[in-house]
Coordinates of C-alpha atoms and ligand atoms in Angstrom, one line a residue:
X1 CA -11.8 29.1 26.6
X2 CA -13.4 26.2 24.7
X3 CA -15.1 23.7 27.0
X4 CA -13.2 20.4 27.1
X5 CA -14.8 17.6 25.1
X6 CA -15.3 14.3 26.9
X7 CA -16.4 11.0 25.4
X8 CA -16.8 7.6 27.1
X9 CA -17.0 4.4 25.0
X10 CA -18.5 2.0 27.5
X11 CA -18.4 -1.7 27.8
X12 CA -16.8 -2.7 24.5
X13 CA -14.0 -5.1 23.7
X14 CA -10.9 -3.0 22.9
X15 CA -8.8 -4.7 20.2
X16 CA -5.2 -3.8 19.5
X17 CA -2.8 -5.7 17.3
X18 CA -1.3 -7.6 20.2
X19 CA -4.2 -8.1 22.6
X20 CA -7.9 -7.6 23.3
X21 CA -9.5 -6.6 26.6
X22 CA -13.0 -5.8 27.9
X23 CA -12.6 -2.1 28.7
X24 CA -14.1 1.4 28.6
X25 CA -12.2 4.1 26.7
X26 CA -12.2 7.6 28.0
X27 CA -11.4 10.3 25.4
X28 CA -10.7 13.9 26.3
X29 CA -10.1 16.6 23.7
X30 CA -9.4 14.1 21.0
X31 CA -6.9 12.0 22.9
X32 CA -7.4 8.7 24.8
X33 CA -7.0 9.5 28.5
X34 CA -7.8 6.1 30.0
X35 CA -8.5 2.5 29.1
X36 CA -9.9 0.2 31.8
X37 CA -12.9 -1.3 33.4
X38 CA -15.7 0.8 34.9
X39 CA -13.9 4.1 34.3
X40 CA -16.8 6.3 35.2
X41 CA -19.6 4.5 36.9
X42 CA -23.1 6.0 36.1
X43 CA -23.5 8.8 38.7
X44 CA -19.9 9.9 38.6
X45 CA -20.2 11.3 35.1
X46 CA -19.0 14.9 34.7
X47 CA -21.3 17.4 32.9
X48 CA -21.0 17.3 29.2
X49 CA -19.8 13.8 29.0
X50 CA -21.0 11.9 26.0
X51 CA -21.4 8.1 26.5
X52 CA -21.4 5.6 23.6
X53 CA -22.6 2.1 24.5
X54 CA -20.3 -0.5 22.9
X55 CA -21.6 -3.6 24.8
X56 CA -21.1 -6.6 22.6
X57 CA -19.2 -4.6 20.1
X58 CA -15.5 -4.3 19.2
X59 CA -13.6 -1.0 19.7
X60 CA -10.9 -0.8 17.1
X61 CA -8.2 1.7 16.1
X62 CA -9.3 3.7 13.1
X63 CA -8.3 2.1 9.8
X64 CA -5.4 3.5 7.9
X65 CA -5.8 3.2 4.1
X66 CA -2.2 3.1 2.9
X67 CA -3.0 3.9 -0.8
X68 CA -5.6 6.1 -2.4
X69 CA -5.9 8.5 -5.4
X70 CA -8.3 11.4 -5.1
X71 CA -8.9 13.8 -7.9
X72 CA -6.0 12.0 -9.6
X73 CA -5.3 13.3 -13.2
X74 CA -4.7 10.0 -15.0
X75 CA -4.9 8.5 -18.5
X76 CA -6.8 11.5 -19.9
X77 CA -9.2 11.6 -17.0
X78 CA -9.4 12.6 -13.4
X79 CA -10.5 10.2 -10.7
X80 CA -13.8 11.3 -9.3
X81 CA -13.2 11.0 -5.5
X82 CA -11.1 14.0 -4.3
X83 CA -7.8 14.7 -2.5
X84 CA -4.3 14.0 -3.8
X85 CA -0.8 14.9 -2.9
X86 CA 1.7 14.7 -5.8
X87 CA 5.4 14.0 -5.4
X88 CA 8.4 14.8 -7.7
X89 CA 12.1 14.7 -8.3
X90 CA 15.2 14.2 -6.4
X91 CA 15.9 17.6 -4.7
X92 CA 12.2 18.0 -3.9
X93 CA 12.3 14.6 -2.2
X94 CA 14.6 16.0 0.5
X95 CA 12.5 19.2 0.9
X96 CA 9.3 17.2 1.1
X97 CA 10.7 14.9 3.7
X98 CA 12.6 17.4 5.9
X99 CA 10.2 20.3 5.7
X100 CA 6.8 19.0 4.7
X101 CA 6.4 15.7 6.6
X102 CA 6.3 13.4 3.6
X103 CA 8.2 10.1 4.3
X104 CA 7.3 7.8 1.4
X105 CA 7.6 8.1 -2.4
X106 CA 6.0 5.9 -5.0
X107 CA 7.8 5.1 -8.2
X108 CA 6.1 3.6 -11.3
X109 CA 7.8 0.8 -13.2
X110 CA 4.8 0.7 -15.5
X111 CA 2.9 3.3 -17.6
X112 CA 5.6 3.7 -20.3
X113 CA 6.1 7.2 -21.7
X114 CA 4.0 8.6 -18.8
X115 CA 5.5 7.8 -15.4
X116 CA 7.7 4.8 -16.0
X117 CA 11.2 4.9 -14.4
X118 CA 14.0 2.7 -15.5
X119 CA 16.4 0.6 -13.3
X120 CA 19.1 3.3 -13.0
X121 CA 16.5 5.8 -12.0
X122 CA 15.1 3.4 -9.4
X123 CA 18.6 2.9 -8.1
X124 CA 19.0 6.7 -7.7
X125 CA 15.6 7.2 -6.2
X126 CA 16.0 4.3 -3.7
X127 CA 19.5 5.6 -2.8
X128 CA 17.9 9.0 -2.1
X129 CA 15.1 7.6 -0.1
X130 CA 17.5 5.7 2.1
X131 CA 19.6 8.9 2.6
X132 CA 16.6 10.9 3.7
X133 CA 15.0 8.1 5.7
X134 CA 11.9 7.7 3.5
X135 CA 10.3 4.5 2.4
X136 CA 10.4 3.7 -1.3
X137 CA 7.2 2.4 -2.8
X138 CA 6.9 0.8 -6.2
X139 CA 4.2 0.0 -8.7
X140 CA 5.8 -3.2 -9.9
X141 CA 5.0 -4.1 -13.5
X142 CA 7.3 -4.3 -16.5
X143 CA 6.2 -1.3 -18.5
X144 CA 8.1 -2.3 -21.7
X145 CA 6.5 -5.7 -21.8
X146 CA 3.1 -4.2 -21.2
X147 CA 3.6 -1.8 -24.1
X148 CA 4.7 -4.7 -26.4
X149 CA 1.9 -7.0 -25.2
X150 CA -0.8 -4.3 -25.8
X151 CA 0.4 -3.8 -29.4
X152 CA 0.2 -7.6 -29.9
X153 CA -3.3 -7.8 -28.5
X154 CA -4.6 -5.0 -30.6
X155 CA -3.0 -6.5 -33.7
X156 CA -4.9 -9.7 -32.9
X157 CA -8.1 -7.7 -32.9
X158 CA -8.5 -8.0 -29.1
X159 CA -9.7 -4.5 -28.2
X160 CA -11.9 -5.3 -25.2
X161 CA -11.1 -5.1 -21.4
X162 CA -9.8 -8.7 -21.4
X163 CA -6.9 -7.4 -23.5
X164 CA -5.8 -5.4 -20.4
X165 CA -5.0 -8.6 -18.4
X166 CA -3.8 -10.6 -21.4
X167 CA -1.1 -8.0 -22.2
X168 CA 0.2 -7.9 -18.6
X169 CA 0.1 -11.5 -17.2
X170 CA 1.3 -12.4 -13.7
X171 CA 4.9 -12.8 -14.8
X172 CA 5.1 -9.1 -15.8
X173 CA 4.2 -8.2 -12.2
X174 CA 6.4 -10.8 -10.6
X175 CA 9.5 -9.9 -12.7
X176 CA 9.2 -6.2 -11.8
X177 CA 8.6 -7.1 -8.1
X178 CA 11.8 -9.1 -8.0
X179 CA 13.8 -6.5 -9.9
X180 CA 12.6 -3.7 -7.5
X181 CA 13.6 -5.9 -4.5
X182 CA 17.0 -6.6 -6.0
X183 CA 17.7 -2.9 -6.6
X184 CA 16.5 -1.8 -3.2
X185 CA 18.5 -4.6 -1.5
X186 CA 21.6 -3.4 -3.4
X187 CA 21.3 0.0 -1.8
X188 CA 20.0 -1.3 1.5
X189 CA 16.8 0.7 1.2
X190 CA 13.5 -0.5 2.7
X191 CA 10.9 -1.2 0.0
X192 CA 7.1 -1.2 0.0
X193 CA 5.4 -2.9 -2.9
X194 CA 2.0 -1.3 -3.5
X195 CA -1.0 -3.2 -4.8
X196 CA 0.3 -6.8 -4.9
X197 CA -2.3 -8.4 -7.2
X198 CA -1.0 -11.8 -8.2
X199 CA 0.0 -15.1 -6.6
X200 CA 3.4 -14.9 -8.4
X201 CA 4.2 -11.4 -7.1
X202 CA 3.1 -12.2 -3.6
X203 CA 5.3 -15.3 -3.6
X204 CA 8.3 -13.1 -4.7
X205 CA 7.6 -10.8 -1.7
X206 CA 7.2 -13.7 0.7
X207 CA 10.4 -15.3 -0.5
X208 CA 12.3 -12.0 -0.2
X209 CA 11.1 -11.6 3.4
X210 CA 12.2 -15.1 4.2
X211 CA 15.5 -14.2 2.7
X212 CA 15.8 -11.4 5.2
X213 CA 15.0 -8.4 2.8
X214 CA 13.4 -5.4 4.4
X215 CA 10.3 -5.4 2.1
X216 CA 6.6 -5.1 2.7
X217 CA 3.7 -6.1 0.4
X218 CA 0.4 -4.4 0.3
X219 CA -2.6 -6.3 -1.1
X220 CA -5.7 -4.1 -1.7
X221 CA -9.4 -4.5 -1.1
X222 CA -10.1 -5.2 -4.8
X223 CA -7.5 -8.0 -5.0
X224 CA -8.7 -9.6 -1.7
X225 CA -12.4 -9.2 -2.5
X226 CA -12.9 -10.0 -6.2
X227 CA -11.0 -11.3 -9.2
X228 CA -10.3 -10.8 -12.9
X229 CA -12.9 -13.2 -14.3
X230 CA -15.1 -10.0 -14.6
X231 CA -12.9 -8.9 -17.6
X232 CA -14.5 -11.6 -19.6
X233 CA -18.1 -10.5 -18.8
X234 CA -20.3 -10.2 -21.8
X235 CA -21.3 -6.7 -20.9
X236 CA -18.4 -4.3 -22.0
X237 CA -19.1 -1.8 -19.2
X238 CA -19.1 -4.4 -16.4
X239 CA -15.8 -5.7 -17.7
X240 CA -14.3 -2.2 -18.0
X241 CA -15.4 -1.2 -14.5
X242 CA -12.9 -3.8 -13.2
X243 CA -9.9 -2.5 -15.1
X244 CA -7.0 -1.5 -12.9
X245 CA -3.2 -2.0 -12.9
X246 CA -1.8 -4.5 -12.0
X247 CA -4.9 -6.2 -13.1
X248 CA -7.3 -8.3 -11.1
X249 CA -6.2 -11.8 -11.9
X250 CA -8.5 -14.3 -13.7
X251 CA -7.3 -17.2 -11.4
X252 CA -10.3 -17.2 -9.0
X253 CA -8.2 -18.6 -6.2
X254 CA -6.0 -15.5 -6.0
X255 CA -8.0 -13.5 -3.4
X256 CA -7.9 -16.5 -1.0
X257 CA -4.2 -16.9 -1.6
X258 CA -3.4 -13.3 -1.0
X259 CA -5.5 -13.3 2.2
X260 CA -3.6 -16.4 3.5
X261 CA -0.3 -14.5 3.0
X262 CA -1.7 -11.5 4.7
X263 CA -2.8 -13.5 7.6
X264 CA 0.6 -15.1 8.0
X265 CA 2.7 -11.9 7.8
X266 CA 4.1 -12.6 4.3
X267 CA 2.1 -9.5 3.3
X268 CA 1.9 -6.6 5.8
X269 CA -0.7 -3.9 5.2
X270 CA -3.8 -3.3 3.2
X271 CA -4.8 -0.3 1.0
X272 CA -7.6 0.3 -1.3
X273 CA -5.8 2.0 -4.2
X274 CA -9.1 3.8 -4.5
X275 CA -8.9 5.5 -8.0
X276 CA -12.4 5.8 -9.3
X277 CA -13.7 6.6 -12.8
X278 CA -17.3 6.7 -13.7
X279 CA -18.8 4.6 -16.5
X280 CA -18.6 7.4 -19.0
X281 CA -14.9 7.9 -18.2
X282 CA -14.2 4.2 -18.6
X283 CA -16.0 4.4 -22.0
X284 CA -13.0 6.4 -23.3
X285 CA -11.6 3.0 -24.0
X286 CA -14.7 1.5 -25.7
X287 CA -12.7 0.6 -28.9
X288 CA -9.3 0.2 -27.3
X289 CA -8.6 -1.3 -23.9
X290 CA -5.4 0.7 -23.5
X291 CA -7.5 3.9 -23.2
X292 CA -9.7 2.7 -20.3
X293 CA -8.7 4.7 -17.3
X294 CA -7.2 2.3 -14.8
X295 CA -8.6 2.2 -11.3
X296 CA -11.4 0.8 -9.0
X297 CA -13.1 1.7 -5.8
X298 CA -12.3 0.3 -2.3
X299 CA -11.8 3.1 0.2
X300 CA -15.3 2.7 1.7
X301 CA -15.4 -1.1 1.7
X302 CA -11.8 -2.1 2.5
X303 CA -12.4 -2.9 6.2
X304 CA -15.6 -4.9 5.5
X305 CA -14.0 -6.9 2.8
X306 CA -11.0 -7.8 5.0
X307 CA -13.3 -8.7 7.9
X308 CA -15.5 -10.9 5.7
X309 CA -12.7 -12.7 3.8
X310 CA -10.1 -12.6 6.5
X311 CA -11.8 -12.8 9.9
X312 CA -15.2 -14.2 9.2
X313 CA -13.6 -16.9 7.0
X314 CA -11.3 -17.9 10.0
X315 CA -8.0 -17.0 8.3
X316 CA -7.1 -14.3 10.8
X317 CA -8.2 -13.2 14.3
X318 CA -9.4 -9.7 15.3
X319 CA -5.9 -8.7 16.4
X320 CA -4.3 -9.5 13.0
X321 CA -7.2 -7.6 11.5
X322 CA -6.2 -4.5 13.4
X323 CA -2.5 -5.1 12.5
X324 CA -3.2 -5.2 8.7
X325 CA -5.8 -2.5 8.6
X326 CA -4.2 0.0 10.9
X327 CA -1.2 -0.8 13.2
X328 CA 1.3 -2.0 10.6
X329 CA 0.7 1.0 8.4
X330 CA 1.1 3.3 11.4
X331 CA 4.5 1.7 12.2
X332 CA 5.8 1.7 8.7
X333 CA 4.8 5.3 8.0
X334 CA 5.9 6.5 11.4
X335 CA 2.6 7.4 12.9
X336 CA 2.7 4.9 15.8
X337 CA 1.5 4.9 18.5
X338 CA -0.5 8.2 18.0
X339 CA -2.3 6.2 15.3
X340 CA -2.8 2.5 15.0
X341 CA -3.4 1.8 18.7
X342 CA -6.0 2.4 21.4
X343 CA -3.9 3.4 24.4
X344 CA -3.4 6.3 26.8
X345 CA -2.0 9.2 24.8
X346 CA -3.1 7.9 21.4
X347 CA -5.3 10.0 19.1
X348 CA -8.9 9.0 19.5
X349 CA -9.4 7.6 16.0
X350 CA -11.7 4.8 16.8
X351 CA -14.3 2.6 15.2
X352 CA -17.1 0.8 17.1
X353 CA -17.5 -2.3 15.0
X354 CA -20.3 -4.8 15.1
X355 CA -18.7 -8.2 14.1
X356 CA -22.0 -10.0 13.8
X357 CA -24.1 -7.5 11.8
X358 CA -24.1 -7.8 8.0
X359 CA -24.5 -5.3 5.2
X360 CA -24.8 -5.7 1.4
X361 CA -22.4 -3.6 -0.6
X362 CA -24.1 -1.6 -3.4
X363 CA -23.5 1.5 -5.5
X364 CA -27.1 2.4 -4.6
X365 CA -26.2 2.8 -1.0
X366 CA -22.5 3.6 -1.0
X367 CA -21.2 7.1 -0.2
X368 CA -18.7 7.4 -3.0
X369 CA -19.0 9.6 -6.1
X370 CA -18.4 6.7 -8.5
X371 CA -21.6 5.2 -10.1
X372 CA -20.7 1.5 -9.7
X373 CA -19.1 -0.7 -7.1
X374 CA -16.9 -3.7 -8.0
X375 CA -18.1 -5.5 -4.8
X376 CA -21.8 -5.0 -5.8
X377 CA -24.1 -7.5 -4.0
X378 CA -21.4 -8.8 -1.7
X379 CA -22.7 -9.6 1.8
X380 CA -20.2 -8.7 4.5
X381 CA -20.2 -9.4 8.2
X382 CA -18.5 -6.6 10.2
X383 CA -20.3 -3.3 10.1
X384 CA -18.9 0.1 11.4
X385 CA -21.5 1.5 13.8
X386 CA -19.7 4.6 14.9
X387 CA -16.5 6.3 13.6
X388 CA -14.6 8.7 15.7
X389 CA -11.9 11.0 14.3
X390 CA -9.7 12.8 16.8
X391 CA -12.4 12.5 19.5
X392 CA -15.2 13.7 17.3
X393 CA -18.1 11.4 16.2
X394 CA -18.0 11.7 12.4
X395 CA -20.3 8.8 11.6
X396 CA -23.1 7.2 13.5
X397 CA -26.2 5.2 12.6
X398 CA -25.8 5.9 8.9
X399 CA -25.3 9.6 9.3
X400 CA -22.1 11.6 8.6
X401 CA -21.2 14.7 10.6
X402 CA -18.2 16.0 8.5
X403 CA -17.5 18.9 6.2
X404 CA -15.0 19.2 3.4
X405 CA -11.7 20.3 5.0
X406 CA -12.2 18.5 8.4
X407 CA -9.4 16.1 7.5
X408 CA -6.0 16.9 8.6
X409 CA -2.6 16.3 7.0
X410 CA -0.3 14.6 9.5
X411 CA 3.4 15.4 8.9
X412 CA 5.4 12.3 9.3
X413 CA 9.0 12.1 10.4
X414 CA 11.7 10.2 8.4
X415 CA 13.6 7.2 9.7
X416 CA 10.7 5.2 11.1
X417 CA 12.3 3.0 13.7
X418 CA 10.1 0.0 12.7
X419 CA 11.9 -0.2 9.4
X420 CA 15.1 1.8 9.8
X421 CA 16.6 0.1 12.8
X422 CA 17.5 -2.9 10.7
X423 CA 18.7 -0.8 7.8
X424 CA 21.0 1.3 10.0
X425 CA 22.5 -1.8 11.7
X426 CA 23.1 -3.4 8.3
X427 CA 24.9 -0.3 7.1
X428 CA 27.2 -0.7 10.1
X429 CA 27.9 -4.4 9.8
X430 CA 27.3 -5.4 6.2
X431 CA 29.3 -2.7 4.3
X432 CA 32.1 -4.6 2.5
X433 CA 35.6 -3.2 3.1
X434 CA 38.4 -3.7 0.6
X435 CA 40.7 -6.6 1.3
X436 CA 44.3 -5.5 2.2
X437 CA 46.6 -7.4 0.1
X438 CA 50.1 -7.2 -1.5
X439 CA 50.1 -5.3 -4.8
X440 CA 50.6 -7.3 -8.0
X441 CA 54.3 -7.2 -9.0
X442 CA 54.3 -9.5 -12.1
X443 CA 54.0 -9.0 -15.8
X444 CA 50.9 -7.5 -17.5
X445 CA 50.2 -8.5 -21.1
X446 CA 47.5 -7.5 -23.6
X447 CA 45.8 -10.0 -25.9
X448 CA 45.6 -8.9 -29.5
X449 CA 42.7 -9.7 -31.8
X450 CA 44.8 -12.5 -33.3
X451 CA 45.1 -14.0 -29.9
X452 CA 48.8 -13.5 -29.7
X453 CA 50.4 -12.1 -26.6
X454 CA 52.4 -8.8 -26.8
X455 CA 55.1 -8.1 -24.3
X456 CA 53.7 -5.4 -22.1
X457 CA 56.8 -3.2 -22.3
X458 CA 56.2 -3.0 -26.2
X459 CA 52.4 -3.3 -26.2
X460 CA 49.6 -1.0 -25.4
X461 CA 49.4 -1.4 -21.6
X462 CA 52.0 -0.5 -19.1
X463 CA 53.2 -3.0 -16.6
X464 CA 51.7 -2.5 -13.1
X465 CA 54.2 -0.7 -10.9
X466 CA 55.0 -2.4 -7.6
Ligands
LIG501 O1 -5.1 1.1 -11.8 C1 -4.7 1.7 -10.8 N1 -4.0 1.1 -9.9 N2 -4.9 3.1 -10.8 C2 -4.3 3.9 -9.9 C3 -2.9 4.3 -10.2 C4 -1.9 3.3 -9.7 O2 -1.3 2.7 -10.5 O3 -1.8 3.1 -8.5
LIG502 ZN1 0.0 1.9 -9.0
LIG503 ZN1 -2.4 3.5 -6.8

């Protein structure tokens, strides 16, 4: 029989989305067994207990990155960080949800002739999602307008990375965001907008939420941490490194704006949309920006970026930080409270976080396969000291103790209460019923092209029968 594994995180400040407390955390066999003060005074410690000192540090639920692409075959290339799960068509959606534990599906409104779906397909897919209890996700950009805009830019001789943003300005993202929300609302399906990148699209999401729509917006590390002015850099490669869709916006006040909305619950979760291509892959588009593979890094730096720009800046507190980096995602994707919370019975996915320490982000020191970092040189407060995954210390003092395959797919159940309670209630109370009224008993006439009226008994239409 395997010896039980025991871990005590002593003396830290345990932070959940709704409260913080000074407490120890006792972990047994990968699960939190107790949270409280002085759980095991020195001397009472059982043999084999590992103690981690967290005095002066924060003890946070492990982050949940809502959006990554690993080994993603895309635009003639394959993203260089690995792991990806693909999704497909209508019948398979049901099988994936019922048998395989997949409860969200991403639809692309962009990438014409590749992935783009049209409104009627969105309507069908949203209806299906709602039927099987999944959450519909959209990449919201108008693919037709992008295709036309790209042709226009190239005809003008604009072939560099700046053309990428110029052919898909904010309105292209905002229009698709509103359209997706309108379609989802028509079928009463909860909607999740991935990578909200512009002020205009974020405002659409915020307005819809205030209108009572069941919609969630996900800004990403890139959009919160940097901006699209880099597309105009004199060095082609630097500019190309920042190309992703929807684009980083040239308005430098965008990251601050998105962070304010995230702090105030207009936006809900944070992903990284990590989709990395090396410089030589980006160079596929050296003569034509439409051929630059879209995607940037963020999976490693997401938490630090949000701490720096969100908490250190004073826009949000430590609890909101936990909400937007972990808890809200766990609730939406039906993993809560196993994930997204430090409480008795939760999985011991925990980060010991030093809120005062700083680190400088650099491709020279990062742990990703990609050879550049869009946050290069950024100094961030908030440093992970220890990372614990299902009770096992997987990172400590700069050293990783993980092997390929250690990660675990977690099947998720459909109909997450956090989003579906409201949907179900609306189905019961908001479904229109036909009005009972007396049948029409009068005359029916047909107007001819000459505008004259024919007697219905001699014309093309029959009189309605009582
Ligand atoms: O540019 C991006 N975002 N690349 C990843 C694919 C996607 O659209 O999410
Ligand atoms: Zn996307
Ligand atoms: Zn993505």
